[in-house]
């Protein structure tokens, strides 16, 4: 599960950078933000509860 969260976070960052560079692909900014929020929520759930989700 840790690897999945890391992959989601990396994809989110790449999409944010790509969306910021090319204005024609601005929807990638929103996809990156959503993926980053999902990765953050999963990380916080694992950190707060102390168990694997």
Coordinates of C-alpha atoms in Angstrom, one line a residue:
X1 CA 0.0 0.0 0.0
X2 CA 2.9 2.3 0.7
X3 CA 4.2 1.9 -2.9
X4 CA 0.7 2.7 -4.3
X5 CA 0.5 6.0 -2.3
X6 CA 4.0 6.9 -3.5
X7 CA 3.1 6.2 -7.1
X8 CA -0.1 8.3 -6.8
X9 CA 1.9 11.2 -5.3
X10 CA 4.5 11.1 -8.1
X11 CA 1.9 10.9 -10.8
X12 CA 0.1 13.9 -9.2
X13 CA 3.3 16.0 -9.1
X14 CA 4.1 15.1 -12.7
X15 CA 0.6 16.0 -13.8
X16 CA 0.8 19.3 -11.9
X17 CA 4.0 20.3 -13.6
X18 CA 2.8 19.2 -17.0
X19 CA -0.5 21.1 -16.6
X20 CA 1.3 24.2 -15.4
X21 CA 3.7 24.2 -18.4
X22 CA 1.2 23.6 -21.1
X23 CA -2.0 25.8 -20.9
X24 CA -3.8 23.6 -23.4
X25 CA -3.7 20.7 -21.0
X26 CA -5.0 22.7 -18.0
X27 CA -7.3 19.9 -16.9
X28 CA -4.2 18.0 -15.8
X29 CA -3.8 20.5 -13.0
X30 CA -7.1 19.4 -11.6
X31 CA -6.4 15.7 -12.0
X32 CA -3.1 16.3 -10.3
X33 CA -4.7 18.1 -7.4
X34 CA -7.3 15.4 -6.9
X35 CA -4.7 12.6 -6.9
X36 CA -2.5 14.6 -4.5
X37 CA -5.5 15.0 -2.1
X38 CA -6.3 11.3 -2.3
X39 CA -2.6 10.4 -1.5
X40 CA -2.6 12.9 1.4
X41 CA -5.8 11.5 2.8
X42 CA -4.5 7.9 2.6
X43 CA -1.2 8.9 4.2
X44 CA -3.0 10.8 7.0
X45 CA -5.3 7.8 7.7
X46 CA -2.3 5.5 8.0
X47 CA -0.4 7.9 10.2
X48 CA -3.3 8.7 12.5
X49 CA -4.7 5.2 12.9
X50 CA -1.3 3.5 12.9
X51 CA -2.7 0.6 10.9
X52 CA -2.5 -0.3 7.2
X53 CA -5.5 0.9 5.2

